[in-house]
PDB file of C-alpha atoms in Angstrom:
ATOM      1  CA  ALA A 280     108.650 105.052  10.590  1.00 75.00           C
ATOM      2  CA  GLN A 281     112.286 104.916  11.519  1.00 81.00           C
ATOM      3  CA  SER A 282     114.803 106.222   9.040  1.00 89.00           C
ATOM      4  CA  VAL A 283     118.400 107.300   8.710  1.00 94.00           C
ATOM      5  CA  THR A 284     119.685 110.121   6.538  1.00 95.00           C
ATOM      6  CA  GLN A 285     123.267 110.653   5.491  1.00 97.00           C
ATOM      7  CA  PRO A 286     123.154 113.948   3.613  1.00 96.00           C
ATOM      8  CA  ASP A 287     126.657 113.736   2.142  1.00 95.00           C
ATOM      9  CA  ILE A 288     127.089 111.233  -0.679  1.00 95.00           C
ATOM     10  CA  HIS A 289     130.775 111.917  -1.223  1.00 96.00           C
ATOM     11  CA  ILE A 290     133.374 113.748   0.868  1.00 97.00           C
ATOM     12  CA  THR A 291     136.976 114.491  -0.034  1.00 96.00           C
ATOM     13  CA  VAL A 292     139.582 115.472   2.560  1.00 97.00           C
ATOM     14  CA  SER A 293     143.330 115.811   2.673  1.00 96.00           C
ATOM     15  CA  GLU A 294     145.350 113.391   4.735  1.00 97.00           C
ATOM     16  CA  GLY A 295     145.831 114.808   8.230  1.00 97.00           C
ATOM     17  CA  ALA A 296     142.702 116.946   8.076  1.00 97.00           C
ATOM     18  CA  SER A 297     139.800 116.519  10.469  1.00 97.00           C
ATOM     19  CA  LEU A 298     136.650 114.711   9.411  1.00 97.00           C
ATOM     20  CA  GLU A 299     132.985 114.850  10.284  1.00 97.00           C
ATOM     21  CA  LEU A 300     130.392 112.630   8.620  1.00 98.00           C
ATOM     22  CA  ARG A 301     126.790 113.541   9.233  1.00 98.00           C
ATOM     23  CA  CYS A 302     123.964 111.229  10.242  1.00 97.00           C
ATOM     24  CA  ASN A 303     120.394 112.158  11.166  1.00 96.00           C
ATOM     25  CA  TYR A 304     117.826 109.678  12.365  1.00 94.00           C
ATOM     26  CA  SER A 305     114.099 109.542  12.854  1.00 90.00           C
ATOM     27  CA  TYR A 306     112.998 107.565  15.880  1.00 80.00           C
ATOM     28  CA  GLY A 307     110.450 107.987  18.646  1.00 71.00           C
ATOM     29  CA  ALA A 308     112.424 106.671  21.592  1.00 76.00           C
ATOM     30  CA  THR A 309     116.083 106.469  22.532  1.00 77.00           C
ATOM     31  CA  PRO A 310     117.691 104.838  19.527  1.00 86.00           C
ATOM     32  CA  TYR A 311     120.393 102.269  19.170  1.00 89.00           C
ATOM     33  CA  LEU A 312     122.838 103.887  16.732  1.00 93.00           C
ATOM     34  CA  PHE A 313     125.754 102.430  14.824  1.00 94.00           C
ATOM     35  CA  TRP A 314     128.491 103.456  12.423  1.00 97.00           C
ATOM     36  CA  TYR A 315     129.946 100.879  10.034  1.00 96.00           C
ATOM     37  CA  VAL A 316     132.794 101.153   7.544  1.00 96.00           C
ATOM     38  CA  GLN A 317     133.125  99.257   4.284  1.00 95.00           C
ATOM     39  CA  SER A 318     136.500  99.093   2.565  1.00 92.00           C
ATOM     40  CA  PRO A 319     136.510  98.285  -1.159  1.00 86.00           C
ATOM     41  CA  GLY A 320     135.533  94.697  -1.810  1.00 81.00           C
ATOM     42  CA  GLN A 321     134.801  93.996   1.838  1.00 84.00           C
ATOM     43  CA  GLY A 322     131.832  93.526   4.099  1.00 87.00           C
ATOM     44  CA  LEU A 323     130.869  96.046   6.764  1.00 91.00           C
ATOM     45  CA  GLN A 324     132.876  96.453   9.953  1.00 92.00           C
ATOM     46  CA  LEU A 325     131.492  98.065  13.093  1.00 92.00           C
ATOM     47  CA  LEU A 326     133.251 101.285  14.093  1.00 95.00           C
ATOM     48  CA  LEU A 327     131.191 102.171  17.146  1.00 94.00           C
ATOM     49  CA  LYS A 328     127.726 101.998  18.676  1.00 92.00           C
ATOM     50  CA  TYR A 329     125.541 103.997  21.043  1.00 92.00           C
ATOM     51  CA  PHE A 330     122.855 102.517  23.273  1.00 86.00           C
ATOM     52  CA  SER A 331     122.677 104.787  26.293  1.00 83.00           C
ATOM     53  CA  GLY A 332     124.807 106.718  28.762  1.00 84.00           C
ATOM     54  CA  ASP A 333     127.683 108.921  27.698  1.00 87.00           C
ATOM     55  CA  THR A 334     126.708 110.701  24.492  1.00 90.00           C
ATOM     56  CA  LEU A 335     130.284 110.749  23.196  1.00 95.00           C
ATOM     57  CA  VAL A 336     131.219 107.294  22.013  1.00 95.00           C
ATOM     58  CA  GLN A 337     134.713 106.125  21.182  1.00 96.00           C
ATOM     59  CA  GLY A 338     135.286 103.543  18.497  1.00 95.00           C
ATOM     60  CA  ILE A 339     138.032 101.734  16.696  1.00 94.00           C
ATOM     61  CA  LYS A 340     140.616 103.330  14.398  1.00 94.00           C
ATOM     62  CA  GLY A 341     140.483 106.645  16.273  1.00 96.00           C
ATOM     63  CA  PHE A 342     136.852 107.428  15.411  1.00 97.00           C
ATOM     64  CA  GLU A 343     134.294 108.916  17.756  1.00 97.00           C
ATOM     65  CA  ALA A 344     130.650 109.908  17.439  1.00 97.00           C
ATOM     66  CA  GLU A 345     128.392 112.172  19.445  1.00 96.00           C
ATOM     67  CA  PHE A 346     124.705 111.511  20.047  1.00 94.00           C
ATOM     68  CA  LYS A 347     122.682 114.739  20.116  1.00 94.00           C
ATOM     69  CA  ARG A 348     119.052 114.065  20.896  1.00 91.00           C
ATOM     70  CA  SER A 349     117.988 117.676  20.309  1.00 91.00           C
ATOM     71  CA  GLN A 350     119.309 117.510  16.752  1.00 93.00           C
ATOM     72  CA  SER A 351     118.481 113.835  16.095  1.00 93.00           C
ATOM     73  CA  SER A 352     122.062 113.428  15.005  1.00 95.00           C
ATOM     74  CA  PHE A 353     124.893 110.958  15.457  1.00 96.00           C
ATOM     75  CA  ASN A 354     127.837 112.448  13.592  1.00 98.00           C
ATOM     76  CA  LEU A 355     131.087 110.567  13.148  1.00 98.00           C
ATOM     77  CA  ARG A 356     134.365 112.393  13.700  1.00 98.00           C
ATOM     78  CA  LYS A 357     138.075 111.840  13.444  1.00 97.00           C
ATOM     79  CA  PRO A 358     140.664 114.515  14.289  1.00 97.00           C
ATOM     80  CA  SER A 359     143.211 113.472  11.661  1.00 97.00           C
ATOM     81  CA  VAL A 360     142.377 111.187   8.748  1.00 97.00           C
ATOM     82  CA  HIS A 361     144.769 108.681   7.247  1.00 96.00           C
ATOM     83  CA  TRP A 362     144.845 107.506   3.628  1.00 95.00           C
ATOM     84  CA  SER A 363     143.646 104.101   4.844  1.00 94.00           C
ATOM     85  CA  ASP A 364     140.383 105.684   6.052  1.00 96.00           C
ATOM     86  CA  ALA A 365     139.205 105.984   2.450  1.00 96.00           C
ATOM     87  CA  ALA A 366     136.072 103.836   2.397  1.00 97.00           C
ATOM     88  CA  GLU A 367     132.305 104.015   2.518  1.00 96.00           C
ATOM     89  CA  TYR A 368     130.692 104.802   5.842  1.00 97.00           C
ATOM     90  CA  PHE A 369     127.200 103.772   6.880  1.00 97.00           C
ATOM     91  CA  CYS A 370     125.112 105.019   9.760  1.00 96.00           C
ATOM     92  CA  ALA A 371     122.399 102.683  11.071  1.00 94.00           C
ATOM     93  CA  VAL A 372     119.604 102.689  13.638  1.00 91.00           C
ATOM     94  CA  GLY A 373     118.169  99.681  15.428  1.00 86.00           C
ATOM     95  CA  VAL A 374     114.493  98.939  14.793  1.00 80.00           C
ATOM     96  CA  TYR A 375     112.509  99.082  18.013  1.00 75.00           C
ATOM     97  CA  ASN A 376     111.878  95.699  19.653  1.00 75.00           C
ATOM     98  CA  THR A 377     113.662  93.761  16.920  1.00 77.00           C
ATOM     99  CA  ASP A 378     117.219  92.836  16.038  1.00 80.00           C
ATOM    100  CA  LYS A 379     117.052  94.570  12.655  1.00 85.00           C
ATOM    101  CA  LEU A 380     119.009  97.616  11.562  1.00 89.00           C
ATOM    102  CA  ILE A 381     118.020 100.334   9.109  1.00 91.00           C
ATOM    103  CA  PHE A 382     120.951 101.756   7.189  1.00 93.00           C
ATOM    104  CA  GLY A 383     121.547 105.131   5.626  1.00 94.00           C
ATOM    105  CA  THR A 384     122.601 105.457   2.015  1.00 95.00           C
ATOM    106  CA  GLY A 385     126.262 105.815   2.913  1.00 96.00           C
ATOM    107  CA  THR A 386     128.993 108.437   2.537  1.00 97.00           C
ATOM    108  CA  ARG A 387     132.002 107.704   0.386  1.00 96.00           C
ATOM    109  CA  LEU A 388     135.195 109.194   1.798  1.00 97.00           C
ATOM    110  CA  GLN A 389     138.110 109.985  -0.442  1.00 97.00           C
ATOM    111  CA  VAL A 390     141.466 110.974   1.082  1.00 96.00           C
ATOM    112  CA  PHE A 391     144.085 112.923  -0.846  1.00 94.00           C
ATOM    113  CA  PRO A 392     147.763 112.781   0.128  1.00 87.00           C
TER     114      PRO A 392
ATOM    115  CA  ASP B 108     137.898  84.833  15.008  1.00 65.00           C
ATOM    116  CA  VAL B 109     134.202  85.086  14.295  1.00 66.00           C
ATOM    117  CA  LYS B 110     133.153  84.511  10.741  1.00 89.00           C
ATOM    118  CA  VAL B 111     130.310  84.945   8.313  1.00 94.00           C
ATOM    119  CA  THR B 112     131.162  83.208   5.064  1.00 95.00           C
ATOM    120  CA  GLN B 113     129.414  83.769   1.766  1.00 95.00           C
ATOM    121  CA  SER B 114     130.074  80.961  -0.662  1.00 88.00           C
ATOM    122  CA  SER B 115     130.731  83.052  -3.763  1.00 90.00           C
ATOM    123  CA  ARG B 116     132.477  86.393  -4.159  1.00 91.00           C
ATOM    124  CA  TYR B 117     131.332  86.880  -7.747  1.00 94.00           C
ATOM    125  CA  LEU B 118     128.494  85.192  -9.584  1.00 96.00           C
ATOM    126  CA  VAL B 119     127.244  85.596 -13.138  1.00 97.00           C
ATOM    127  CA  LYS B 120     123.852  84.170 -14.057  1.00 96.00           C
ATOM    128  CA  ARG B 121     121.402  84.412 -16.930  1.00 97.00           C
ATOM    129  CA  THR B 122     117.919  85.844 -16.823  1.00 97.00           C
ATOM    130  CA  GLY B 123     115.418  83.233 -15.687  1.00 97.00           C
ATOM    131  CA  GLU B 124     117.915  81.037 -13.863  1.00 97.00           C
ATOM    132  CA  LYS B 125     117.308  79.915 -10.309  1.00 97.00           C
ATOM    133  CA  VAL B 126     120.081  81.289  -8.126  1.00 97.00           C
ATOM    134  CA  PHE B 127     121.182  80.226  -4.669  1.00 97.00           C
ATOM    135  CA  LEU B 128     123.322  82.458  -2.455  1.00 97.00           C
ATOM    136  CA  GLU B 129     124.703  80.662   0.574  1.00 96.00           C
ATOM    137  CA  CYS B 130     125.783  82.084   3.901  1.00 97.00           C
ATOM    138  CA  VAL B 131     127.297  80.272   6.877  1.00 97.00           C
ATOM    139  CA  GLN B 132     128.153  81.659  10.322  1.00 96.00           C
ATOM    140  CA  ASP B 133     130.216  79.981  13.020  1.00 94.00           C
ATOM    141  CA  MET B 134     129.114  82.077  15.991  1.00 89.00           C
ATOM    142  CA  ASP B 135     125.954  80.188  16.965  1.00 91.00           C
ATOM    143  CA  HIS B 136     123.913  83.341  16.328  1.00 92.00           C
ATOM    144  CA  GLU B 137     120.141  83.157  16.318  1.00 92.00           C
ATOM    145  CA  ASN B 138     119.614  85.965  13.796  1.00 92.00           C
ATOM    146  CA  MET B 139     120.671  85.978  10.186  1.00 95.00           C
ATOM    147  CA  PHE B 140     119.995  88.616   7.546  1.00 95.00           C
ATOM    148  CA  TRP B 141     120.211  89.170   3.822  1.00 97.00           C
ATOM    149  CA  TYR B 142     120.778  92.717   2.603  1.00 96.00           C
ATOM    150  CA  ARG B 143     121.094  94.085  -0.872  1.00 96.00           C
ATOM    151  CA  GLN B 144     123.514  96.977  -1.493  1.00 95.00           C
ATOM    152  CA  ASP B 145     123.120  99.324  -4.450  1.00 94.00           C
ATOM    153  CA  PRO B 146     124.922 102.623  -5.129  1.00 89.00           C
ATOM    154  CA  GLY B 147     122.990 105.550  -3.729  1.00 87.00           C
ATOM    155  CA  LEU B 148     120.497 103.297  -1.970  1.00 91.00           C
ATOM    156  CA  GLY B 149     122.634 101.913   0.848  1.00 91.00           C
ATOM    157  CA  LEU B 150     121.727  98.559   2.354  1.00 93.00           C
ATOM    158  CA  ARG B 151     118.168  97.341   2.104  1.00 94.00           C
ATOM    159  CA  LEU B 152     116.886  94.355   4.065  1.00 94.00           C
ATOM    160  CA  ILE B 153     115.492  91.526   1.938  1.00 97.00           C
ATOM    161  CA  TYR B 154     114.742  88.848   4.546  1.00 96.00           C
ATOM    162  CA  PHE B 155     115.829  87.908   8.000  1.00 94.00           C
ATOM    163  CA  SER B 156     115.540  84.857  10.200  1.00 95.00           C
ATOM    164  CA  TYR B 157     115.495  84.778  13.978  1.00 91.00           C
ATOM    165  CA  ASP B 158     115.545  81.005  14.359  1.00 91.00           C
ATOM    166  CA  VAL B 159     115.758  77.804  12.381  1.00 92.00           C
ATOM    167  CA  LYS B 160     112.876  77.525   9.907  1.00 89.00           C
ATOM    168  CA  MET B 161     111.673  81.009  10.914  1.00 91.00           C
ATOM    169  CA  LYS B 162     111.787  83.922   8.504  1.00 93.00           C
ATOM    170  CA  GLU B 163     110.379  87.394   8.094  1.00 93.00           C
ATOM    171  CA  LYS B 164     110.161  89.666   5.107  1.00 95.00           C
ATOM    172  CA  GLY B 165     112.289  92.749   5.090  1.00 93.00           C
ATOM    173  CA  ASP B 166     111.754  95.883   3.054  1.00 91.00           C
ATOM    174  CA  ILE B 167     112.278  94.417  -0.442  1.00 96.00           C
ATOM    175  CA  PRO B 168     111.342  90.701  -0.441  1.00 96.00           C
ATOM    176  CA  GLU B 169     109.756  90.603  -3.897  1.00 96.00           C
ATOM    177  CA  GLY B 170     111.491  88.154  -6.201  1.00 96.00           C
ATOM    178  CA  TYR B 171     113.368  86.474  -3.353  1.00 97.00           C
ATOM    179  CA  SER B 172     112.854  83.627  -0.928  1.00 97.00           C
ATOM    180  CA  VAL B 173     115.003  82.200   1.849  1.00 97.00           C
ATOM    181  CA  SER B 174     115.723  78.941   3.582  1.00 96.00           C
ATOM    182  CA  ARG B 175     117.083  78.245   7.040  1.00 96.00           C
ATOM    183  CA  GLU B 176     117.175  74.537   7.743  1.00 95.00           C
ATOM    184  CA  LYS B 177     120.152  74.718  10.099  1.00 95.00           C
ATOM    185  CA  LYS B 178     121.109  77.423  12.567  1.00 95.00           C
ATOM    186  CA  GLU B 179     124.408  78.203  10.923  1.00 96.00           C
ATOM    187  CA  ARG B 180     123.187  78.439   7.320  1.00 97.00           C
ATOM    188  CA  PHE B 181     120.911  80.974   5.647  1.00 97.00           C
ATOM    189  CA  SER B 182     120.251  80.749   1.922  1.00 97.00           C
ATOM    190  CA  LEU B 183     118.861  83.422  -0.369  1.00 97.00           C
ATOM    191  CA  ILE B 184     117.028  82.142  -3.425  1.00 97.00           C
ATOM    192  CA  LEU B 185     116.207  84.016  -6.604  1.00 97.00           C
ATOM    193  CA  GLU B 186     113.501  81.850  -8.158  1.00 94.00           C
ATOM    194  CA  SER B 187     113.861  83.405 -11.608  1.00 96.00           C
ATOM    195  CA  ALA B 188     116.719  85.875 -11.797  1.00 97.00           C
ATOM    196  CA  SER B 189     116.132  89.191 -13.524  1.00 97.00           C
ATOM    197  CA  THR B 190     118.539  91.914 -14.584  1.00 97.00           C
ATOM    198  CA  ASN B 191     117.241  94.258 -11.887  1.00 96.00           C
ATOM    199  CA  GLN B 192     118.541  91.811  -9.301  1.00 98.00           C
ATOM    200  CA  THR B 193     122.118  92.552 -10.339  1.00 97.00           C
ATOM    201  CA  SER B 194     123.578  93.810  -7.081  1.00 97.00           C
ATOM    202  CA  MET B 195     125.894  93.210  -4.141  1.00 96.00           C
ATOM    203  CA  TYR B 196     124.323  90.852  -1.611  1.00 97.00           C
ATOM    204  CA  LEU B 197     125.481  90.957   1.993  1.00 96.00           C
ATOM    205  CA  CYS B 198     124.749  88.352   4.624  1.00 96.00           C
ATOM    206  CA  ALA B 199     124.942  89.179   8.328  1.00 94.00           C
ATOM    207  CA  SER B 200     124.323  87.501  11.649  1.00 94.00           C
ATOM    208  CA  SER B 201     123.793  88.633  15.227  1.00 90.00           C
ATOM    209  CA  PRO B 202     122.852  87.187  18.589  1.00 86.00           C
ATOM    210  CA  THR B 203     119.368  87.854  19.936  1.00 81.00           C
ATOM    211  CA  GLY B 204     119.095  90.943  22.102  1.00 71.00           C
ATOM    212  CA  GLY B 205     119.027  93.968  19.831  1.00 55.00           C
ATOM    213  CA  ASP B 206     122.086  95.567  21.354  1.00 61.00           C
ATOM    214  CA  GLU B 207     124.721  93.519  19.649  1.00 67.00           C
ATOM    215  CA  LYS B 208     126.275  94.371  16.345  1.00 79.00           C
ATOM    216  CA  LEU B 209     125.714  92.659  13.067  1.00 87.00           C
ATOM    217  CA  PHE B 210     128.626  90.631  11.750  1.00 90.00           C
ATOM    218  CA  PHE B 211     128.856  90.820   7.977  1.00 92.00           C
ATOM    219  CA  GLY B 212     130.193  88.541   5.300  1.00 93.00           C
ATOM    220  CA  SER B 213     132.323  89.920   2.475  1.00 92.00           C
ATOM    221  CA  GLY B 214     129.436  89.982   0.038  1.00 94.00           C
ATOM    222  CA  THR B 215     128.482  88.336  -3.243  1.00 95.00           C
ATOM    223  CA  GLN B 216     128.468  90.486  -6.361  1.00 95.00           C
ATOM    224  CA  LEU B 217     125.748  89.007  -8.550  1.00 97.00           C
ATOM    225  CA  SER B 218     125.435  89.932 -12.210  1.00 97.00           C
ATOM    226  CA  VAL B 219     122.342  88.799 -14.097  1.00 97.00           C
ATOM    227  CA  LEU B 220     122.748  88.990 -17.864  1.00 96.00           C
TER     228      LEU B 220
END
């Protein structure tokens, strides 16, 4: 069965530091992969998505993610975090032959000034 | 701007009450979804609908039902609310195709006392 694992529940970084949020998936074929961000009290907003092609995907707000098939990973990165990036981040995989998504348990990012 | 609107931001109900959570989208999307979000568990799919009057169970449908009489509206029904249904409920919509993102509403925080 398809699944998504986000091994880090909570990450704290200083403003200006680099960031990497981990995501591992379980899927038999080439997956559709997504990263969403949820600010406090808000719904989820799409940061970026991967379907095929270039394995390095650029998203909004300066985020990027790299698909690594050999590691079954789709880690989210940002070279320099801003205080406004404090939020919860969800990785998701598309369910084969449907329009459904399976979400990971999320990583809460805290940013210190 | 595209929109998924959930009728209530906060809702407090008593055990045993029948509860209706309403969701409306203005994007003419075929698919609509109800997710439940709990700390440490991420988003879990309750039900989804891929057309008017069509519905499919998600991963945790027990205790819930849904109604989709019109394309733009998808209702989640708790027939007899219980305290373990206290949670954040997120509605989402997407066009058919599997490669388009989900658009989320801002969520309804339901407390069952």
